[in-house]
PDB file of C-alpha atoms in Angstrom:
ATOM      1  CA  UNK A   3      88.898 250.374  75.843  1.00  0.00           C
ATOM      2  CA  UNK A   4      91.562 249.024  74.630  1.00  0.00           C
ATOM      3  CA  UNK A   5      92.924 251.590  72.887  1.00  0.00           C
ATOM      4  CA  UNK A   6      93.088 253.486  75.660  1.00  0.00           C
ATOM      5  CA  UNK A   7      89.852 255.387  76.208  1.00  0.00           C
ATOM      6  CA  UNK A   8      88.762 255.408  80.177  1.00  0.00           C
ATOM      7  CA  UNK A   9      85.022 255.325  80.037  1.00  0.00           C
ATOM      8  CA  UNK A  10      82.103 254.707  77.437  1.00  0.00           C
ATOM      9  CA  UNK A  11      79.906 258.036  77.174  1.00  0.00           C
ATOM     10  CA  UNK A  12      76.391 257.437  75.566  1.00  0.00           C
ATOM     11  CA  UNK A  13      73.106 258.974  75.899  1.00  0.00           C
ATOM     12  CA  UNK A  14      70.873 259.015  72.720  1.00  0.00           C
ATOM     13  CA  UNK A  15      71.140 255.258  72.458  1.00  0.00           C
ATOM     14  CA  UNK A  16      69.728 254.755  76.289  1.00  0.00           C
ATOM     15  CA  UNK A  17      67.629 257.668  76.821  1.00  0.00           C
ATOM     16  CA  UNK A  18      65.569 257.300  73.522  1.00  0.00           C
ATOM     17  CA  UNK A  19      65.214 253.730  73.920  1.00  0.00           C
ATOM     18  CA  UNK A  20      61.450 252.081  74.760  1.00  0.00           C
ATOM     19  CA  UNK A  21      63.272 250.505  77.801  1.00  0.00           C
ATOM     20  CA  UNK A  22      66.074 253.283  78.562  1.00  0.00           C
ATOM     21  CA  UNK A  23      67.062 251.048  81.839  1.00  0.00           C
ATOM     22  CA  UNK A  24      67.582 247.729  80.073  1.00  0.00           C
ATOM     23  CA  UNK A  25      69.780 249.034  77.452  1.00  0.00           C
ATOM     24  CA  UNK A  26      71.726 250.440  79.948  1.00  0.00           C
ATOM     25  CA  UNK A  27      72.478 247.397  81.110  1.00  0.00           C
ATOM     26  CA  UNK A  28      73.049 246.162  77.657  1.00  0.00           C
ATOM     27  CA  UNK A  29      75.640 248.348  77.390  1.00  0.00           C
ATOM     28  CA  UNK A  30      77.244 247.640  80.213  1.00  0.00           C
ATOM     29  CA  UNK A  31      77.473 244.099  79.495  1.00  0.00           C
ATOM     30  CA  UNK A  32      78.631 244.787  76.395  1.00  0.00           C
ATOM     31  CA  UNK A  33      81.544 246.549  77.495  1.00  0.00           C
ATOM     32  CA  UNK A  34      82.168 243.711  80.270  1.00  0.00           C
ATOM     33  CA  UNK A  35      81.790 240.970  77.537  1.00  0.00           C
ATOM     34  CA  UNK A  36      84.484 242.944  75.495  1.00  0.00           C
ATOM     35  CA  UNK A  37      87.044 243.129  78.215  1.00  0.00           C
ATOM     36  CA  UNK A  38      86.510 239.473  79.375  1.00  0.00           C
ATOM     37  CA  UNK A  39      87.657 238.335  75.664  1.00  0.00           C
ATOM     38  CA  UNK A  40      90.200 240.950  75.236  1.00  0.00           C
ATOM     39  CA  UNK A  41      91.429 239.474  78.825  1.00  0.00           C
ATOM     40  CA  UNK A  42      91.006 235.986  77.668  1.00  0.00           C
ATOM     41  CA  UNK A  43      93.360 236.559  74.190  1.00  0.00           C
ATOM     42  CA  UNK A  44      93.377 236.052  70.744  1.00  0.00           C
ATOM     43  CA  UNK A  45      94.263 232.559  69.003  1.00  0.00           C
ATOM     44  CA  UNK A  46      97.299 232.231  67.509  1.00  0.00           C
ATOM     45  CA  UNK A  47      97.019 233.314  63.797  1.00  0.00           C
ATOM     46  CA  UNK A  48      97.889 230.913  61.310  1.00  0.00           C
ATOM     47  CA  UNK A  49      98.945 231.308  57.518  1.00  0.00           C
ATOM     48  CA  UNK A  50      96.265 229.142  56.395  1.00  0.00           C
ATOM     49  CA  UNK A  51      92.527 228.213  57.741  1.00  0.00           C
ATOM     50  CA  UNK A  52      91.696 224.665  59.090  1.00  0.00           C
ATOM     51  CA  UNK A  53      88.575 223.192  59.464  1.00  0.00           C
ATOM     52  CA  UNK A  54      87.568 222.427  63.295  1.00  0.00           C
ATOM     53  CA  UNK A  55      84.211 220.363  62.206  1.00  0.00           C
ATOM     54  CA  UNK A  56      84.079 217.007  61.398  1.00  0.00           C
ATOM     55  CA  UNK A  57      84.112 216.221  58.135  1.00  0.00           C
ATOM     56  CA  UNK A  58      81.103 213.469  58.390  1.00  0.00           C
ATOM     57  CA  UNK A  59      78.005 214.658  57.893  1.00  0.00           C
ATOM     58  CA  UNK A  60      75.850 214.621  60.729  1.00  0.00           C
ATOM     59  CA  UNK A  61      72.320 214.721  58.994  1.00  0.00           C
ATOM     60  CA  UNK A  62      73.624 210.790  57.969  1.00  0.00           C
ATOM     61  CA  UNK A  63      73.566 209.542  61.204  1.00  0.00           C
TER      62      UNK A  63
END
């Protein structure tokens, strides 16, 4: 979607499912999910990685 296209056209992947009406909806959210992070932006890249955990271990607690 973001490059443009207007619509998502499948068939094989919901019609020869076992549950053809749930992975429609799969789909679906899958597109939704996509825009809502495209919508909610990238992170600022960075030159070099960081590490966000904490650097105790938890397993000695």
């Amino acid at each position: 979607m973001q490059y443009g296209a207007d619509a998502v056209l499948l068939n094989s992947a919901v019609s020869k499912a076992n549950d053809p009406v749930k992975m429609a909806e799969a789909m679906k959210l899958a597109i939704q999910a996509g825009r809502l992070g495209f919508e909610a932006g990238r992170i600022p890249a960075q030159k070099y990685a960081s590490a966000s955990s904490p650097q105790e271990s938890w397993a000695k607690k």
